[in-house]
Amino acid sequence: MKKSNLSIKEVEQAIESFEVEDQKKLLKDLPKLLKFSPADFGLLKAAESAFGFWDNPEDQIYDNL
């Protein structure tokens, strides 16, 4: 695989400059781009529900940190 000359910060800045739809597409494609195995992806999906605990009005103040 070819090594990139971009730093992590440059990649972050590029992503921030994307239109929202392009960011959503990248988010959808990211596990494949990072070569996550189906098992890894399954574990990530299973873990999502653990964060539901903080999805309440009292904790909304932290949503935009």
Coordinates of C-alpha atoms in Angstrom, one line a residue, residues 3-56:
K3 CA 2.1 5.6 2.2
S4 CA 0.4 9.0 2.4
N5 CA 2.2 12.2 2.9
L6 CA -0.8 13.7 4.7
S7 CA -0.8 14.1 8.4
I8 CA -3.7 13.1 10.6
K9 CA -4.4 16.8 11.2
E10 CA -4.5 17.4 7.4
V11 CA -6.9 14.6 6.9
E12 CA -9.1 15.9 9.8
Q13 CA -9.1 19.4 8.2
A14 CA -10.0 17.9 4.8
I15 CA -12.9 16.0 6.3
E16 CA -14.2 19.1 8.1
S17 CA -14.2 21.0 4.7
F18 CA -16.4 18.3 3.1
E19 CA -20.1 18.9 2.4
V20 CA -22.3 17.1 4.9
E21 CA -23.4 14.5 2.4
D22 CA -19.8 13.7 1.6
Q23 CA -19.0 13.4 5.3
K24 CA -21.9 11.0 5.7
K25 CA -20.7 8.9 2.7
L26 CA -17.2 8.8 4.2
L27 CA -18.6 7.7 7.5
K28 CA -20.6 4.9 5.8
D29 CA -17.5 3.8 3.8
L30 CA -14.9 4.2 6.6
P31 CA -15.0 0.6 8.0
K32 CA -14.4 -0.8 4.6
L33 CA -11.6 1.7 3.9
L34 CA -10.0 0.9 7.2
K35 CA -10.2 -2.8 6.3
F36 CA -12.4 -3.7 9.4
S37 CA -13.3 -7.3 9.4
P38 CA -17.0 -8.2 9.5
A39 CA -16.4 -9.3 13.1
D40 CA -14.9 -6.0 14.1
F41 CA -17.8 -4.1 12.4
G42 CA -20.2 -6.4 14.3
L43 CA -18.6 -5.5 17.6
L44 CA -18.8 -1.8 16.8
K45 CA -22.5 -2.1 15.9
A46 CA -23.2 -4.1 19.1
A47 CA -21.4 -1.5 21.3
E48 CA -23.5 1.4 19.9
S49 CA -26.4 0.6 22.2
A50 CA -24.2 1.1 25.3
F51 CA -24.1 4.8 24.6
G52 CA -27.9 5.0 24.7
F53 CA -27.5 5.5 28.5
W54 CA -26.4 9.1 27.9
D55 CA -29.2 9.9 25.3
N56 CA -31.4 11.9 27.7

